[in-house]
Coordinates of C-alpha atoms in Angstrom, one line a residue:
X1476 CA 120.4 131.1 91.8
X1477 CA 122.3 132.4 94.8
X1478 CA 124.3 135.6 94.3
X1479 CA 128.0 135.0 93.8
X1480 CA 128.8 137.1 96.9
X1481 CA 126.8 134.7 99.1
X1482 CA 127.3 131.4 97.3
X1483 CA 130.6 130.3 98.9
X1484 CA 129.4 131.0 102.4
X1485 CA 126.0 129.4 101.8
X1486 CA 127.7 126.3 100.4
X1487 CA 130.1 126.1 103.4
X1488 CA 127.2 126.6 105.9
X1489 CA 125.0 123.9 104.3
X1490 CA 127.7 121.2 103.4
X1491 CA 130.2 122.0 106.2
X1492 CA 133.0 119.4 105.9
X1493 CA 131.5 117.0 103.4
X1494 CA 134.8 116.9 101.5
X1495 CA 136.5 115.4 104.6
X1496 CA 133.8 112.8 105.0
X1497 CA 134.2 111.9 101.3
X1498 CA 137.9 111.6 101.7
X1499 CA 137.5 109.3 104.8
X1500 CA 135.0 107.1 102.9
X1501 CA 137.3 107.0 99.8
X1502 CA 140.3 105.9 101.9
X1503 CA 138.3 103.1 103.6
X1504 CA 136.9 102.0 100.3
X1505 CA 140.4 101.9 98.6
X1506 CA 141.9 99.9 101.5
X1507 CA 139.1 97.4 101.5
X1508 CA 139.3 97.1 97.7
X1509 CA 143.1 96.6 97.8
X1510 CA 142.5 93.8 100.3
X1511 CA 139.9 92.2 98.1
X1512 CA 142.2 92.4 95.1
X1513 CA 145.1 90.9 97.2
X1514 CA 143.0 87.7 97.8
X1515 CA 141.5 87.6 94.3
X1516 CA 138.3 85.7 94.9
X1517 CA 139.6 83.8 98.0
X1518 CA 138.2 84.2 101.4
X1519 CA 139.5 87.4 103.0
X1520 CA 140.9 86.5 106.5
X1521 CA 139.8 89.7 108.2
X1522 CA 138.9 93.4 107.8
X1523 CA 138.8 94.5 111.4
X1524 CA 142.3 95.8 111.5
X1525 CA 141.6 98.1 108.5
X1526 CA 138.3 99.3 110.1
X1527 CA 139.9 100.1 113.4
X1528 CA 142.7 102.0 111.6
X1529 CA 140.2 104.0 109.6
X1530 CA 137.4 104.5 112.1
X1531 CA 139.8 106.3 114.5
X1532 CA 139.7 109.2 112.0
X1533 CA 135.9 109.4 111.8
X1534 CA 135.1 111.1 115.1
X1535 CA 135.9 114.7 114.2
X1536 CA 134.5 114.7 110.7
X1537 CA 131.2 113.1 111.7
X1538 CA 130.7 115.1 115.0
X1539 CA 131.2 118.2 112.9
X1540 CA 128.9 117.3 110.1
X1541 CA 126.0 115.5 111.8
X1542 CA 124.9 118.2 114.2
X1543 CA 125.0 120.7 111.3
X1544 CA 122.2 118.9 109.4
X1545 CA 119.2 120.5 111.1
X1546 CA 120.8 124.0 110.5
X1547 CA 121.6 123.1 106.9
X1548 CA 118.0 122.0 106.3
X1549 CA 116.8 125.3 107.8
X1550 CA 119.1 127.3 105.7
X1551 CA 118.0 125.6 102.5
X1552 CA 114.3 126.0 103.4
X1553 CA 114.9 129.8 104.1
X1554 CA 116.8 130.2 100.8
X1555 CA 114.0 128.4 98.9
X1556 CA 111.4 130.7 100.4
X1557 CA 113.4 133.9 99.6
X1558 CA 114.8 132.8 96.3
X1559 CA 112.5 131.4 93.7
X1560 CA 115.4 130.6 91.3
X1561 CA 117.0 128.5 94.0
X1562 CA 113.7 126.8 94.8
X1563 CA 113.3 125.9 91.1
X1564 CA 116.9 124.6 91.0
X1565 CA 116.3 122.3 93.9
X1566 CA 113.0 121.1 92.4
X1567 CA 114.7 120.4 89.1
X1568 CA 117.5 118.5 90.8
X1569 CA 115.0 116.4 92.8
X1570 CA 113.2 115.5 89.6
X1571 CA 116.3 114.5 87.7
X1572 CA 117.1 110.9 87.0
X1573 CA 120.7 111.3 87.9
X1574 CA 119.7 112.1 91.5
X1575 CA 117.3 109.1 91.5
X1576 CA 114.5 111.5 92.1
X1577 CA 115.4 111.8 95.8
X1578 CA 114.7 114.8 97.9
X1579 CA 117.6 117.2 98.5
X1580 CA 117.3 116.3 102.2
X1581 CA 118.4 112.8 101.4
X1582 CA 121.8 114.0 100.3
X1583 CA 122.3 116.1 103.4
X1584 CA 121.4 113.1 105.6
X1585 CA 123.4 110.5 103.6
X1586 CA 126.5 110.7 105.8
X1587 CA 124.4 110.6 108.9
X1588 CA 122.5 107.4 107.8
X1589 CA 125.8 105.8 106.8
X1590 CA 127.2 106.3 110.3
X1591 CA 124.0 104.8 111.7
X1592 CA 124.3 101.7 109.4
X1593 CA 127.8 100.8 110.4
X1594 CA 126.9 99.3 113.8
X1595 CA 124.2 97.2 112.1
X1596 CA 126.7 96.0 109.4
X1597 CA 129.3 95.3 112.0
X1598 CA 126.9 93.3 114.1
X1599 CA 126.0 91.2 111.1
X1600 CA 129.6 90.4 110.5
X1601 CA 130.3 89.8 114.2
X1602 CA 127.4 87.3 114.3
X1603 CA 129.0 85.3 111.5
X1604 CA 132.5 85.5 113.0
X1605 CA 133.7 82.7 115.2
X1606 CA 134.4 83.5 118.9
X1607 CA 138.0 82.6 118.6
X1608 CA 138.7 84.3 115.3
X1609 CA 141.4 87.0 115.5
X1610 CA 139.2 89.5 113.6
X1611 CA 136.4 89.3 116.2
X1612 CA 138.0 91.6 118.8
X1613 CA 138.8 94.2 116.1
X1614 CA 135.2 94.1 114.9
X1615 CA 133.8 94.5 118.4
X1616 CA 136.2 97.4 119.0
X1617 CA 135.0 99.0 115.7
X1618 CA 131.4 98.7 116.7
X1619 CA 132.1 100.4 120.0
X1620 CA 134.1 103.2 118.2
X1621 CA 131.2 103.8 115.8
X1622 CA 128.5 103.7 118.4
X1623 CA 130.4 106.2 120.5
X1624 CA 130.8 108.6 117.5
X1625 CA 127.1 108.2 116.6
X1626 CA 126.0 108.8 120.3
X1627 CA 128.1 111.9 120.5
X1628 CA 126.7 113.1 117.2
X1629 CA 123.2 112.5 118.3
X1630 CA 123.6 114.5 121.5
X1631 CA 125.1 117.4 119.6
X1632 CA 122.4 117.2 117.0
X1633 CA 119.7 117.4 119.7
X1634 CA 121.3 120.6 121.0
X1635 CA 121.4 122.2 117.5
X1636 CA 117.8 121.2 116.8
X1637 CA 116.8 123.1 119.9
X1638 CA 118.7 126.2 118.7
X1639 CA 117.2 126.0 115.2

């Protein structure tokens, strides 16, 4: 594995602020779950207000994490080359059923792909939302917020890729 003296810094360099991303996702999930429970099987009148309220906190965490992914992939690749124990550990994890036999890279990219899916999901909801529904303006606002975050992240990622 990675020596104890380097492990903490390596983990921080590879995973950056993933804890913050998880906290943001958990908060959004809990608020939406509470809303669903409140209506107990009935049609939920809207979710846009919750999304707007939560997405305003997504910019910093995602624009910190996303550009770091190319560097994280590079650091993992270098460590695998230098450290056969680490390479075996990653290979074992990738084979494991618990990890659905996905490549390690998948887990690094998961937050990035989530951000890229939000506009598609929002567009699908907007398409089904009546023009005069109160939630529509919230949903359109959410979509713009997420697209701006994704665009900023993409620009920053391109710069980091050039450096790597």
